[in-house]
Short mmCIF file of C-alpha atoms and ligand atoms in Angstrom, two decimals:
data_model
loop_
_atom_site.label_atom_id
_atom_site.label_comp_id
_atom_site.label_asym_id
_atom_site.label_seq_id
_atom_site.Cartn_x
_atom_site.Cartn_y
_atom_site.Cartn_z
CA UNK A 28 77.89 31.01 62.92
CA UNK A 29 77.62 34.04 61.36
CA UNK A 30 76.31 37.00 64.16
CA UNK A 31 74.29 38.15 61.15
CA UNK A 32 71.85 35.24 61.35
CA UNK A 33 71.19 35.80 65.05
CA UNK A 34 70.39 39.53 64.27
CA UNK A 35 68.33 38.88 61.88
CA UNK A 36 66.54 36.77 63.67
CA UNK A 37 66.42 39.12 66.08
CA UNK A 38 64.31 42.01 63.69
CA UNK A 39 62.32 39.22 62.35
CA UNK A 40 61.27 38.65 65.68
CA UNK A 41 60.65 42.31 66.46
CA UNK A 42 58.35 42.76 63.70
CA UNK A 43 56.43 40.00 63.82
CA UNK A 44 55.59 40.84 67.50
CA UNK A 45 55.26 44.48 66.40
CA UNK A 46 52.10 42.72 64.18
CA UNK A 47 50.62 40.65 66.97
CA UNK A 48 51.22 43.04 69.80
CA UNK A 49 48.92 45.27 66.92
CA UNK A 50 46.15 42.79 66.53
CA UNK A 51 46.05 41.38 70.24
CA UNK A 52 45.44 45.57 71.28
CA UNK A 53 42.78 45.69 68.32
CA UNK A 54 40.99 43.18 68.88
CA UNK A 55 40.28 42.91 65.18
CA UNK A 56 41.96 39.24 63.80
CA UNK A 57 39.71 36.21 62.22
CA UNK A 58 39.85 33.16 64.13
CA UNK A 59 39.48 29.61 62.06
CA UNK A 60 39.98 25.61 63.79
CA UNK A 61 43.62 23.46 62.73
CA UNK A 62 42.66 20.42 64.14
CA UNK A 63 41.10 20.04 67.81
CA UNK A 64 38.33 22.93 68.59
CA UNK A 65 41.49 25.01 70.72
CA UNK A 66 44.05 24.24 67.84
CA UNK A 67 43.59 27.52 65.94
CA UNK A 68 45.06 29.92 63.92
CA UNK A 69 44.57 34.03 63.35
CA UNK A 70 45.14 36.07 60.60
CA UNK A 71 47.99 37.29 63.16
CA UNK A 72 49.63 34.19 62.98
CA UNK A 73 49.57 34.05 59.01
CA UNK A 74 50.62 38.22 58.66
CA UNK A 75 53.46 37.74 61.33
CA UNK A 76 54.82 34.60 59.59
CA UNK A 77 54.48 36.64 56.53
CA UNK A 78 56.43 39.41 57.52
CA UNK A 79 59.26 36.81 59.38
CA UNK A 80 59.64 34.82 56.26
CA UNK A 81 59.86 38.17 53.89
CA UNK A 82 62.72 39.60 56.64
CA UNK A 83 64.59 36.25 56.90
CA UNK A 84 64.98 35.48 53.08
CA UNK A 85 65.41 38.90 52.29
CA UNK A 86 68.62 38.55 54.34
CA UNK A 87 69.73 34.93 53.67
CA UNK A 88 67.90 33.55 50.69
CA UNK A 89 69.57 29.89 50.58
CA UNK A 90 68.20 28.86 54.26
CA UNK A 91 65.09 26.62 53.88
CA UNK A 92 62.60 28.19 56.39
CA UNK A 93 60.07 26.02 58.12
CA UNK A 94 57.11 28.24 58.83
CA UNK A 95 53.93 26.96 61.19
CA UNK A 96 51.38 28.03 59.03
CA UNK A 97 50.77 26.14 55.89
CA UNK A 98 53.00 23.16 56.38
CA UNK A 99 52.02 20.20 56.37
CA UNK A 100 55.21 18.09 55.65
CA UNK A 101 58.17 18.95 57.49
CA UNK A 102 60.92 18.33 55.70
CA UNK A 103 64.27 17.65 57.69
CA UNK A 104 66.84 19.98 55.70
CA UNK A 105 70.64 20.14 56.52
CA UNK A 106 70.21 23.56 57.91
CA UNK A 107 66.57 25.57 58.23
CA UNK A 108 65.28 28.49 60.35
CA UNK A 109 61.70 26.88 62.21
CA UNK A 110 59.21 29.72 62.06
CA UNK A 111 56.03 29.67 64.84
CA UNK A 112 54.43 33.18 64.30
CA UNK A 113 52.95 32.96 66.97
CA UNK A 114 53.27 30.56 70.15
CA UNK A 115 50.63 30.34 72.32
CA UNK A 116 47.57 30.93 69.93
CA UNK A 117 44.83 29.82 72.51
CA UNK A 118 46.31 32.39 75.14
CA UNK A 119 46.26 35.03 72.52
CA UNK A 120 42.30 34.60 70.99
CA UNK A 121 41.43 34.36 74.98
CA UNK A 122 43.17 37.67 75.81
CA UNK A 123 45.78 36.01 78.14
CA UNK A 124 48.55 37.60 77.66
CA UNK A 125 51.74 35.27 77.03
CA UNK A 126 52.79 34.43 73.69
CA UNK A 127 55.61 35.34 71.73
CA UNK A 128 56.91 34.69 68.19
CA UNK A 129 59.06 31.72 68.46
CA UNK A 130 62.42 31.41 65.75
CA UNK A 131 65.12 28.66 65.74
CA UNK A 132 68.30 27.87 63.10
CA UNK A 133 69.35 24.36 63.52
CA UNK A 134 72.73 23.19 61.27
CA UNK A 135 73.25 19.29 61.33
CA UNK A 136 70.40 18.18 63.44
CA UNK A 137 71.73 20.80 66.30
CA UNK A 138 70.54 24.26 67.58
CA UNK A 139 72.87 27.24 66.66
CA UNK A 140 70.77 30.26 67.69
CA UNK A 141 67.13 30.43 68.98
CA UNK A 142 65.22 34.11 69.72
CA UNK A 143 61.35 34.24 71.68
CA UNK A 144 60.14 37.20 72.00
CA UNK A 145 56.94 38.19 74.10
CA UNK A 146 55.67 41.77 72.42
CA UNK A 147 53.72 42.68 75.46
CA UNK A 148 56.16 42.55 78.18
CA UNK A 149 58.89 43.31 75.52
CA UNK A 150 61.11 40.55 76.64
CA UNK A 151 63.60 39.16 74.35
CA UNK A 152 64.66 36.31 74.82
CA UNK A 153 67.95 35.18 72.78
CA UNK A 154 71.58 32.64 72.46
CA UNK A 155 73.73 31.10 69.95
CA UNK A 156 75.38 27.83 70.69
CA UNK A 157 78.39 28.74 72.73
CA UNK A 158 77.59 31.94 73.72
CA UNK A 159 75.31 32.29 76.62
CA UNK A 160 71.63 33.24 76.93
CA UNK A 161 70.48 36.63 77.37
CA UNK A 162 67.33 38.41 78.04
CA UNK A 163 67.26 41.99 76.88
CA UNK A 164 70.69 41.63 76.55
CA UNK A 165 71.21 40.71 80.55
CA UNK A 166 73.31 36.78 80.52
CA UNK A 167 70.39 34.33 82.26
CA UNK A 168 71.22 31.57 83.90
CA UNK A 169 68.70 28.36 85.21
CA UNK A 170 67.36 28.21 88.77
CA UNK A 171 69.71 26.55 91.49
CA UNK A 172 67.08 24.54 93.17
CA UNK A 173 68.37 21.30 94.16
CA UNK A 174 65.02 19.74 95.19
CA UNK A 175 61.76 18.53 93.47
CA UNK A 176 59.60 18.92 96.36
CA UNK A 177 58.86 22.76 96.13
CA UNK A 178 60.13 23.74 93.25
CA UNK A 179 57.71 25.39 89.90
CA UNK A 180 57.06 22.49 87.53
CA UNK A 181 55.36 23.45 84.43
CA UNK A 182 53.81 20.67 81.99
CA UNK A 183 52.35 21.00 78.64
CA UNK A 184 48.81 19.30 77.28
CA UNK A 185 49.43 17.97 73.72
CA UNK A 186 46.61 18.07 71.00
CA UNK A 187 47.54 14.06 70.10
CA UNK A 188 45.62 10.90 72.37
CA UNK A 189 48.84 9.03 73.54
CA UNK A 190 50.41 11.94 74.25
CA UNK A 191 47.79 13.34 76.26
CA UNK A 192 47.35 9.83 78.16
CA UNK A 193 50.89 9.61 79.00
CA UNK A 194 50.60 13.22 80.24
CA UNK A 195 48.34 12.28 82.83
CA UNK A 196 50.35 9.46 83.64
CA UNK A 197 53.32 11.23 84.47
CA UNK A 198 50.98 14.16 86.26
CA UNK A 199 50.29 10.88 88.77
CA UNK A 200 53.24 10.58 89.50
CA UNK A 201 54.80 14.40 89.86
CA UNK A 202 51.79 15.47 92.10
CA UNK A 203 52.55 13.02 94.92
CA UNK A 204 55.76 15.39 95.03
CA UNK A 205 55.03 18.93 94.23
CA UNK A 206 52.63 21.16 92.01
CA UNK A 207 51.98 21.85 88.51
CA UNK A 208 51.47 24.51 86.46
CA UNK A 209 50.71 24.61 82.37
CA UNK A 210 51.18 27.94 80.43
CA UNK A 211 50.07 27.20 76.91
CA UNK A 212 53.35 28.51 75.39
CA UNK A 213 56.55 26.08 74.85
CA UNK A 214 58.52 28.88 73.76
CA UNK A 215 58.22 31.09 76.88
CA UNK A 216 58.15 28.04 79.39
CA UNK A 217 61.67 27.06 77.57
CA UNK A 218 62.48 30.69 77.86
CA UNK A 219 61.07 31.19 81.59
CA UNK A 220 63.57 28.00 82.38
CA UNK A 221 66.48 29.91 81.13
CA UNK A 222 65.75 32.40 83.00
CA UNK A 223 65.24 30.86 86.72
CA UNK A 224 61.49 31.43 87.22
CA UNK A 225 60.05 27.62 86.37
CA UNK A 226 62.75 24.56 87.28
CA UNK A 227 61.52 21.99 85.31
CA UNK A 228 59.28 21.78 82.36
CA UNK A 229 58.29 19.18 79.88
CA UNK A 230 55.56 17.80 77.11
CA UNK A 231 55.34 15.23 74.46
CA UNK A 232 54.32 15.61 70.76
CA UNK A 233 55.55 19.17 69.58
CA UNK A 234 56.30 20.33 65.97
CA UNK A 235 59.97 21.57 65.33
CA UNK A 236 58.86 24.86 65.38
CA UNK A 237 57.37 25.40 68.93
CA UNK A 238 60.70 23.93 70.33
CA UNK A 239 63.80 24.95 67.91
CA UNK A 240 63.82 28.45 69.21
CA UNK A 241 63.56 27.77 72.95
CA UNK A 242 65.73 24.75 73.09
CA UNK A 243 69.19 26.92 72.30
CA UNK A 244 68.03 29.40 74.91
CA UNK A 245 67.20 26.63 78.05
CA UNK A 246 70.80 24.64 77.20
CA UNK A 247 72.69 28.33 77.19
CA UNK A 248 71.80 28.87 80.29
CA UNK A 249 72.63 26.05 81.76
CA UNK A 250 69.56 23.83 81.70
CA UNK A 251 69.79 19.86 80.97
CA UNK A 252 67.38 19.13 77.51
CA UNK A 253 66.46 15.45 76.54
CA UNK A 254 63.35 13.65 76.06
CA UNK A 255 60.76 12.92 79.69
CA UNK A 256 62.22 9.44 79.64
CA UNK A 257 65.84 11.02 80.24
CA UNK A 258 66.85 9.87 76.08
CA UNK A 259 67.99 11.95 73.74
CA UNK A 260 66.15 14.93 73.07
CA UNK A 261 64.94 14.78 68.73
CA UNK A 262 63.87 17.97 67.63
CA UNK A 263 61.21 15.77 64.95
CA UNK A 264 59.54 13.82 67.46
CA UNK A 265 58.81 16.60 69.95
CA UNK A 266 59.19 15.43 73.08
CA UNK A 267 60.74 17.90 75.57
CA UNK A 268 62.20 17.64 79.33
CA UNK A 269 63.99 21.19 80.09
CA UNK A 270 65.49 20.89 83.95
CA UNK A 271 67.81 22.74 85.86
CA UNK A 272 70.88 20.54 86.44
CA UNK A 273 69.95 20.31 90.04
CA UNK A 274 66.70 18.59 89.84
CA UNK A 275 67.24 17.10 86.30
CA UNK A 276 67.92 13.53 87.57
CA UNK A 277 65.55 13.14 90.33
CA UNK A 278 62.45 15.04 88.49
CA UNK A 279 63.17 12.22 85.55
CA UNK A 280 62.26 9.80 88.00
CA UNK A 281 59.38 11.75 89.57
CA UNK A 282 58.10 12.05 85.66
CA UNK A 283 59.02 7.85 84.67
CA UNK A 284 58.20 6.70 88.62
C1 IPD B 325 51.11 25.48 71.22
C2 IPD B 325 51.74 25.95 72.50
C3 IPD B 325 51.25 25.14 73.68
C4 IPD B 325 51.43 23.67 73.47
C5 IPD B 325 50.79 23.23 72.17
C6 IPD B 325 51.42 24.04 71.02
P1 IPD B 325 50.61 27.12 69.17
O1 IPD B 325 51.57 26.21 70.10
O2 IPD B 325 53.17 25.89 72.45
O3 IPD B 325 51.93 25.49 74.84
O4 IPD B 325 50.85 22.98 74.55
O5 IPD B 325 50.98 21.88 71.97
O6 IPD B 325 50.90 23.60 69.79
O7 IPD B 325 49.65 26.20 68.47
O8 IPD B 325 49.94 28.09 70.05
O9 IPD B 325 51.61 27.73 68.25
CA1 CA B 326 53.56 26.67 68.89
CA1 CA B 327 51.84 28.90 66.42
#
């Protein structure tokens, strides 16, 4: 891949963050309902999609982008950059601050370079297949836990019913072993896996865009991706396990037991 796509990935990023970082300080976006009463959307979402998409076809014009806002069909394209604006909506309206902007270019059904970047702390998250994850241009590298019991577990609550159910199932099952934790931001619990801080993480029923970006960074530094169930991880159907290598096995049963 060329490094050109990563970097521009990279400013996309920047300024889309630059635009939420804006309104989040302000104070001053509209709020309107998706589906469920907490999935929303801001006019920060739709301005820093806006500005992504304008930045990314500016640059590379024949790559079908797959933005958050506005699609309702997904279409499954050879190659396409997966836009989310803005990852972590509910934390942002509630002024808790971790979200980030959230990019991803996949070639061939795999991920070639994924960037998450949270405008308030300023970290920038970013890898390209093959060459390592960084944050703020520092190499990352997954937790080396070895043990379940103990270790930061992070799970995610999915909008859809049998997701949700089966969510609460596996919650069972992992709290006879350790705690929980759930962040409200795929992106930066993919991210915070790269980098060490959470050992496991995993929810059912995302959209390609909340996971294409964070998916290249977790596997670059060293964490094992695949579906709870410990199949193969499909970008369409959403459903993510993100381990360090050390607990990978064991927290599949803990999740399945
Ligand atoms: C959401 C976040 C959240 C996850 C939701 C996603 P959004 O994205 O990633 O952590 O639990 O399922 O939809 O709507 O804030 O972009
Ligand atoms: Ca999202
Ligand atoms: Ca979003």
């Amino acid at each position: 891949m060329s490094f050109d796509i990563l970097e521009a990935m990279i400013i996309a990023s920047l300024s889309g963050g630059g635009i939420l970082k804006k309104y989040f300080e302000e104070e001053n976006f509209s709020v309107s309902r998706k589906s469920v009463s907490y999935d929303l959307v801001t006019s920060a979402d739709r301005e820093s999609q806006e500005k992504i998409i304008s930045i990314l076809t500016g640059r590379f014009p024949h790559i079908p982008i797959i933005g958050e806002e506005g699609s309702k069909e997904i279409p499954h394209y050879r190659e396409a950059f997966y836009v989310d604006p803005l990852d972590g909506t509910l934390n942002f309206v509630h002024k808790f601050p971790f979200f980030a902007v959230s990019l991803g270019y996949w070639k061939d059904d795999e991920p070639i370079a994924g960037v998450v970047y949270n405008p308030l702390t300023k970290d920038l998250f970013y890898a390209q297949r093959g060459d390592g994850a960084f944050l703020n241009g520092e190499r990352i590298r997954v937790s080396a836990t070895t043990s379940v019991e103990g270790s930061l577990l992070v799970v995610g609550f999915p909008y859809q019913e049998e997701g949700l159910l089966k969510t609460v199932e596996d919650i069972k099952s992992t709290m006879k072993v350790t705690d929980l934790r759930v962040l409200g931001s795929a992106s930066l619990e993919l991210s915070y896996t790269a980098l060490g801080i959470i050992d496991g993480y995993w929810e059912y029923a995302l959209s390609p865009w909340d996971l294409a970006g964070g998916v290249v960074i977790a596997q670059e530094a060293g964490a094992v991706v695949s579906a709870p169930d410990g199949g193969k991880f499909d970008l369409f159907k959403g459903d993510i396990l993100a381990a360090t290598p050390g607990i990978y096995r064991e927290l599949v049963k803990a999740i399945n037991g």
